[in-house]
Every structure is written in structure tokens, then in C-alpha cells.
CSV table of C-alpha atoms in Angstrom, one decimal:
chain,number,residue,atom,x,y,z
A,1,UNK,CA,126.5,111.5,109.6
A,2,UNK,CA,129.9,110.3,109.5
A,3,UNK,CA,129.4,107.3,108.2
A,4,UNK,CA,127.7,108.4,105.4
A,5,UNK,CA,130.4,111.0,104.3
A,6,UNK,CA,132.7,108.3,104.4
A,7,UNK,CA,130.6,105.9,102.4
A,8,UNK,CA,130.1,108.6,100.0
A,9,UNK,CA,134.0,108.9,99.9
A,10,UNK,CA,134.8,105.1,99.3
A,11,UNK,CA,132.1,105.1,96.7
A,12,UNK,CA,134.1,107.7,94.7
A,13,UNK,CA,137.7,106.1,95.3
A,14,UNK,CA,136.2,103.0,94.2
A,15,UNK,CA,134.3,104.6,90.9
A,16,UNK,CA,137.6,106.4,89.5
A,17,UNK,CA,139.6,103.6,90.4
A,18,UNK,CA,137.5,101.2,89.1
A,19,UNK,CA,138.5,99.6,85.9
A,20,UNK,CA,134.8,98.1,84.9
A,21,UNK,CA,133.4,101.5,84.2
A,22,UNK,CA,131.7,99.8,81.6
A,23,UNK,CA,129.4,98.0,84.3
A,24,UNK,CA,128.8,101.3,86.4
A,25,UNK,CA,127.9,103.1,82.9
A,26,UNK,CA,125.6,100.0,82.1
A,27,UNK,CA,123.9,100.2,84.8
A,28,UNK,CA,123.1,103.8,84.9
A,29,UNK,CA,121.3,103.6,81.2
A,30,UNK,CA,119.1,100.7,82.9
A,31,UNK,CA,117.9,103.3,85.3
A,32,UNK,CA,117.8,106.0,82.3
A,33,UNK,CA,115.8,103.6,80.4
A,34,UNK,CA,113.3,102.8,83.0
A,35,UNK,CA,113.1,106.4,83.8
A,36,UNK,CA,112.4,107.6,80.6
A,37,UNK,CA,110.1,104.9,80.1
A,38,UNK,CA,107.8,105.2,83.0
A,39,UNK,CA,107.3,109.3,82.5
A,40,UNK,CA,108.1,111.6,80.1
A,41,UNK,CA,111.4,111.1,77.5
A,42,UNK,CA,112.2,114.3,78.1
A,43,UNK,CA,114.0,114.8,81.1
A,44,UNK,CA,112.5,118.7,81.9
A,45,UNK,CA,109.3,116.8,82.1
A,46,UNK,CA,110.4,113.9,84.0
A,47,UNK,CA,112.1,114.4,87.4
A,48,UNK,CA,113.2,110.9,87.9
A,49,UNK,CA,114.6,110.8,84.2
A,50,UNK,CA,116.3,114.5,84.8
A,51,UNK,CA,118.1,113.0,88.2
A,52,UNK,CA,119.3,109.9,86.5
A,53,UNK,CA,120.5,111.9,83.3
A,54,UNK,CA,122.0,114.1,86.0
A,55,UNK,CA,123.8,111.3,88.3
A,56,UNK,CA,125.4,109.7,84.6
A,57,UNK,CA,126.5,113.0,83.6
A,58,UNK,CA,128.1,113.4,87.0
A,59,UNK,CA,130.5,109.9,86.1
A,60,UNK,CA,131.4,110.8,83.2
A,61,UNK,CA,128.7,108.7,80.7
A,62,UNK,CA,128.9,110.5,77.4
A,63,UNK,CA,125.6,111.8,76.0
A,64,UNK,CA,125.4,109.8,73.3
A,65,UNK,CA,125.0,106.7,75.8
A,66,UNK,CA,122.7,108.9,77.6
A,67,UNK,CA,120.4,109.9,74.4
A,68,UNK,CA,121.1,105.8,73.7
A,69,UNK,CA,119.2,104.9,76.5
A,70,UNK,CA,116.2,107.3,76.6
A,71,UNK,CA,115.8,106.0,72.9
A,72,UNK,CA,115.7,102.4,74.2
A,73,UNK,CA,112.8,103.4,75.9
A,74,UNK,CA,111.1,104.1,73.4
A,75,UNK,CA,111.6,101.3,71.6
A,76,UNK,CA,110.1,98.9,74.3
A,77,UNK,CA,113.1,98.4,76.2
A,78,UNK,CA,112.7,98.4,79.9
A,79,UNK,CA,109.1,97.0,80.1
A,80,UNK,CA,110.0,94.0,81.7
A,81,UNK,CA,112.3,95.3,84.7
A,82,UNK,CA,110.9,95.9,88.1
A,83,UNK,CA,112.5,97.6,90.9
A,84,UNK,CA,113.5,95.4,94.4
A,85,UNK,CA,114.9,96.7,97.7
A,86,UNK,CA,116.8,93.5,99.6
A,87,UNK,CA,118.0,94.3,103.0
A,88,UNK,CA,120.3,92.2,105.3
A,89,UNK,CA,123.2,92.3,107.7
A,90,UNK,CA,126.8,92.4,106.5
A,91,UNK,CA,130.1,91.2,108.5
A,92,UNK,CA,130.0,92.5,111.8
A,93,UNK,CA,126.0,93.4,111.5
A,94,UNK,CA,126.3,96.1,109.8
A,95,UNK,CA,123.0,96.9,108.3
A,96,UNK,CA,123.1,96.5,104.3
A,97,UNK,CA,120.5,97.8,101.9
A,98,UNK,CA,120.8,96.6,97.9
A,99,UNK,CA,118.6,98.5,95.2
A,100,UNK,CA,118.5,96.2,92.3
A,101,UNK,CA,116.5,96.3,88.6
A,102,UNK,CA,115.7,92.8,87.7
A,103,UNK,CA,113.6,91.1,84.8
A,104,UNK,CA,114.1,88.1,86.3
A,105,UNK,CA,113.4,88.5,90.6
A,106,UNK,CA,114.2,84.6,91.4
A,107,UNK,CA,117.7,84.9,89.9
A,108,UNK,CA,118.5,88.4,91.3
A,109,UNK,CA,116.9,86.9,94.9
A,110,UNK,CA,119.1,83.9,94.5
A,111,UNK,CA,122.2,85.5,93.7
A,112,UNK,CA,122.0,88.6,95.9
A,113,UNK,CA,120.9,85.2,98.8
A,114,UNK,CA,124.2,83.2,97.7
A,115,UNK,CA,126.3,86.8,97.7
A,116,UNK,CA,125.5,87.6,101.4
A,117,UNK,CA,126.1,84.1,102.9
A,118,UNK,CA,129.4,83.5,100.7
A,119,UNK,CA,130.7,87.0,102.6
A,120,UNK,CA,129.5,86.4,106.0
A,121,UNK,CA,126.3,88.1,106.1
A,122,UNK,CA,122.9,86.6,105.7
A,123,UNK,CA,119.7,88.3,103.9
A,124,UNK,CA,116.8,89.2,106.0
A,125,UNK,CA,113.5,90.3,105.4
A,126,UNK,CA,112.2,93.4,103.3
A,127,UNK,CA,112.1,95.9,106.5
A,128,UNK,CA,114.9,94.1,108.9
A,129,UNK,CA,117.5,97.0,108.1
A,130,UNK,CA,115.4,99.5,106.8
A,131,UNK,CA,114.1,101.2,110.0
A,132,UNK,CA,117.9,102.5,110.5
A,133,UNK,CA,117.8,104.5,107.4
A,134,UNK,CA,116.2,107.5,106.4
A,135,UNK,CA,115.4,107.5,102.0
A,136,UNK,CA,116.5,111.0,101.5
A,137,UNK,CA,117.6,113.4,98.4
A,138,UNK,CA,121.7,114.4,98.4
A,139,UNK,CA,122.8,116.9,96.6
A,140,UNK,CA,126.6,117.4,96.9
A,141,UNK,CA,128.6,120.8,95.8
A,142,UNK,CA,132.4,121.0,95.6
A,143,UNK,CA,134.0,123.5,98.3
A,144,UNK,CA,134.8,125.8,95.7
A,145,UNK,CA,131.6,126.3,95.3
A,146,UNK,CA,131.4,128.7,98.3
A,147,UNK,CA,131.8,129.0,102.5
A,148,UNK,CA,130.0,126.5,104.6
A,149,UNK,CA,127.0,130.0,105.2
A,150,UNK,CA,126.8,130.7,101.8
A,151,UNK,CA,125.4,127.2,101.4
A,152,UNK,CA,123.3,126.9,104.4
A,153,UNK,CA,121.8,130.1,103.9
A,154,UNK,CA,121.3,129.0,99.7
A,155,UNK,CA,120.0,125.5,101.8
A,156,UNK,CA,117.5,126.9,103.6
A,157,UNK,CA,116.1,128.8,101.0
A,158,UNK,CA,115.6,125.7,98.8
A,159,UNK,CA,114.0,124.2,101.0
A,160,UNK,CA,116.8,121.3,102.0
A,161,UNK,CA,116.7,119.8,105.9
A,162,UNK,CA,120.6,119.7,106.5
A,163,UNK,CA,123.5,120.6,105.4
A,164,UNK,CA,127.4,119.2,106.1
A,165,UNK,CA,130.2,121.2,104.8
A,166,UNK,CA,133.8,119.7,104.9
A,167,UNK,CA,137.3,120.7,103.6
A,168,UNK,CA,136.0,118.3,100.8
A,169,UNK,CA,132.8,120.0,99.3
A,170,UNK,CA,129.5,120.5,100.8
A,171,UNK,CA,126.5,118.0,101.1
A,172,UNK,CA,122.7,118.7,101.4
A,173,UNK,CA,120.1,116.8,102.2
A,174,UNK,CA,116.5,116.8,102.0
A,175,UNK,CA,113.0,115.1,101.9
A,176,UNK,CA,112.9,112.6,99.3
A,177,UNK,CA,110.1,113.6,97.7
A,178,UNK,CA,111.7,117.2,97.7
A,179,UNK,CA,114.6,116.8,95.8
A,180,UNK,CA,113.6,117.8,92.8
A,181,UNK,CA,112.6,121.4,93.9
A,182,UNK,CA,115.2,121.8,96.3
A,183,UNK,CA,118.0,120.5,93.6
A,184,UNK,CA,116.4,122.9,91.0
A,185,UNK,CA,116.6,125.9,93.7
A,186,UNK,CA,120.3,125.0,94.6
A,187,UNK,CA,121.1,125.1,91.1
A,188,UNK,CA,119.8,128.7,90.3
A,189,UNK,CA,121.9,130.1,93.3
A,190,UNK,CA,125.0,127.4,93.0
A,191,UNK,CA,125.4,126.1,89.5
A,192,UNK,CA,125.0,122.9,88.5
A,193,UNK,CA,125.9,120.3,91.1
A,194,UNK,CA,128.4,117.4,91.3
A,195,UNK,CA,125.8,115.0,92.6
A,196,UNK,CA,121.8,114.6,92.8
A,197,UNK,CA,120.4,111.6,93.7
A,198,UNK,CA,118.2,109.7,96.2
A,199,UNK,CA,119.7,107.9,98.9
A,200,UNK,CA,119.5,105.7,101.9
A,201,UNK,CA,121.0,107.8,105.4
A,202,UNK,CA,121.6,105.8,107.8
A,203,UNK,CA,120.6,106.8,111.4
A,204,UNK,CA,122.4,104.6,113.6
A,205,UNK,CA,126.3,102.9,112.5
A,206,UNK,CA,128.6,100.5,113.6
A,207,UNK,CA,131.9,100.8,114.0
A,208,UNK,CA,134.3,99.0,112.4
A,209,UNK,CA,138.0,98.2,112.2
A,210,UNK,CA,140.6,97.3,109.5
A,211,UNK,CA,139.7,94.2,109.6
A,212,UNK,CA,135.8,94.8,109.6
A,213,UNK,CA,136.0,97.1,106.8
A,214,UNK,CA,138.0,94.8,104.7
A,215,UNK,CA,135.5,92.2,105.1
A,216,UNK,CA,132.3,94.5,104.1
A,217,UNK,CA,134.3,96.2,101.6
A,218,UNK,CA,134.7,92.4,99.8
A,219,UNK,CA,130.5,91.8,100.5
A,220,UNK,CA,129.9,95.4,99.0
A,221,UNK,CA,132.5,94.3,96.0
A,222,UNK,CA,130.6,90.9,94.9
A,223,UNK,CA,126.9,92.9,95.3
A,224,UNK,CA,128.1,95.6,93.4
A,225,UNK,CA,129.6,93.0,90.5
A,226,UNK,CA,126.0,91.6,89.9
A,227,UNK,CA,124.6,93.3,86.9
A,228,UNK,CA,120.8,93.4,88.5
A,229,UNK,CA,122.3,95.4,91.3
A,230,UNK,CA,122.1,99.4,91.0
A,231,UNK,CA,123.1,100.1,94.3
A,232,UNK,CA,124.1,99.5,97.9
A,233,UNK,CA,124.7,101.3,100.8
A,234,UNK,CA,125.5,100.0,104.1
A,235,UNK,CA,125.5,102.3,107.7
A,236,UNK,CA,129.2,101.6,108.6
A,237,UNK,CA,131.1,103.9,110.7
A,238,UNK,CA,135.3,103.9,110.8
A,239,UNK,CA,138.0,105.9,112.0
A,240,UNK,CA,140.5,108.3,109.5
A,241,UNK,CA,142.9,105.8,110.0
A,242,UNK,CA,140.9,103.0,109.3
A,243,UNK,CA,139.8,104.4,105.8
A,244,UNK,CA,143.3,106.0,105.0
A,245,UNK,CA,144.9,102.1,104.9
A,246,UNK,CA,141.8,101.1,102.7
């Protein structure tokens, strides 16, 4: 899925680039926390803890902010946060999906409300977007890594549904409730990874121009900025030159 590759792309330009690192770091010990809390405090034990360990690592959070957090958990921290998918339609109608982690659901709700029509889009109902994604695990490999068969054939031996190999690195996807095994199987043929995580794959996209992009680049921007917000993901399609005057 194109738009996804490119999505993934923007996401890292924005993340090295990004001068609040603080925030991104933040918010991956909240799902550390909350990982570690809910299972095992050992991430061998806990899948969920091991991926979220695995996706702070992968940003650079050093491991003393990573054993920070698992230590929180311990300590009580993270009772109170729930987990809340919103899902509306960006500039354009593109289809939006924010994950956020909230001890407080009318603020987050009312801020993630105010944030959509502020950016012309407008929230919808839990399930108005969601049919045009698939949740699905990613696991992306650097191209140095190996030729497009070498993964495939290490792919379909883990277990993984798909695989899209680039100039760029390789990325493979499978069920959700797979990724565990599969990203534990990729690892003993292919190393450690550069990315494991959960995601949203969108099935259908919308195209949009410059000016299109600009706009749901500014909606993704102020979501993003919210502290209750983990993540969001949006099922955009553009053209090369579109995302090369980004």
C-alpha cells in the first residue's frame, strides 16, 4: 500500500526532525507503563511490554527511561489510564484514526473534538473510518538487511501475510494477533529489526495534492501535540512529487 509506505516515511522525517522528542519519548513510557502494568514486568513474559520496549528502543529512548517506566508500573502508576480509538475524516475526507491513553476520556474527547473541527475535519463515530483499515503487526528491516527473496522466503516461514521491499528497507506485515511469533521468527533469521509494532493499514486512500497534504499534515501536527494522543494514522495517498516539496 502506497499510502502507507509513505505515511510510514513522513512519520520518520517528522520524528528525527522533530525538536519535541521529549513528547514522543513521554509518550512511549505511558505505553511502557501500561504494558508492564497490565502483564508481566518483564518484557520476555509480556509480548505487549517486549513490543513497546522494542518500538522505544527503535527512537532512540535510552534504557534508563525505559527501566524508568516498567518501575512506574510497579509503583501504581498507570492504573488509571484507559485506552480510546477516535476516528473521523480529515481535510479532503481522508479517513483519520487517533489511538489515545487518557485518565481523563471527557478532556481527551473534547480536545481531540475541538482539534478536528479547528483543521477542517470533523469527528465521527467509533467505526465511521475504521472499516477502511486493516489492525495489522509491521515489522520493518533496513535493505541491508538482505534481497527482496531472502525476505519473503524468511516471511513466509514466520508466518507474516505480505511483504513490500523498496530501495528503502523492507516491510512485513502480518495478523495482529501474530506479531509476536512472526516478529520473534524474523528475528532469528534477520537480526533484530528497525521497527515492530501494531498498526492501522489502510485499504482504500485518497489522493491528495500539495495543497491537501499540507492541510492534513497541520490536522496530524495539532493531534499529535496533545499529550493523551499515542498515535494517528490517516489512509492518504500522494504522488513523489507531492511528498518531495513536503
Amino acid at each position: 500500500m502506497a499510502g502507507h509506505s509513505k505515511w510510514a516515511n513522513i512519520q520518520h522525517r517528522k520524528g528525527r526532525q522533530d525538536a519535541a522528542r521529549s513528547k514522543l519519548f513521554s509518550k512511549l513510557s505511558k505505553e511502557i507503563t501500561v504494558a508492564a502494568k497490565m502483564g508481566d514486568p518483564d518484557p520476555d513474559k509480556n509480548p505487549r511490554l517486549r513490543l513497546a520496549v522494542k518500538e522505544a528502543k527503535a527512537v532512540s529512548v535510552p534504557k534508563d527511561v525505559i527501566d524508568r517506566a516498567i518501575k512506574k508500573s510497579q509503583a501504581g502508576d498507570g492504573d488509571d489510564y484507559e485506552e480510546i480509538r477516535y476516528e473521523g475524516y480529515g481535510p479532503n475526507g481522508v479517513a483519520v484514526i487517533v489511538e489515545a491513553m487518557t485518565d481523563n476520556r471527557n478532556r481527551t474527547a473534547s480536545t481531540v473534538r475541538s482539534t478536528f473541527s479547528k483543521n477542517g475535519g470533523n469527528l465521527g463515530e467509533t467505526g465511521s473510518v475504521g472499516f477502511m483499515f486493516d489492525r495489522k503487526g509491521e515489522v520493518v528491516y533496513p535493505a541491508a538487511v538482505g534481497d527482496a527473496d531472502t525476505v519473503m522466503m524468511a516471511a513466509i516461514e514466520a508466518g507474516a501475510e505480505d511483504v513490500e521491499s523498496s530501495d528503502e528497507g523492507h516491510t512485513i506485515y502480518c495478523a495482529d494477533t501474530d506479531l509476536n511469533e512472526v516478529s520473534n521468527a524474523l528475528e532469528a533469521q534477520l537480526g533484530e529489526s528497525e521497527s515492530t509494532k501494531l498498526i492501522w493499514k489502510p485499504t482504500t486512500t485518497t489522493e491528495l495534492d500539495l495543497e491537501g497534504m499540507e492541510k492534513l499534515m497541520k490536522l496530524i501536527d495539532a493531534l499529535e501535540d496533545d499529550d493523551d494522543v499515542q498515535r494517528v494514522t490517516a489512509n492518504f495517498d500522494a504522488s513523489d512529487e507531492v511528498m518531495a516539496q513536503l
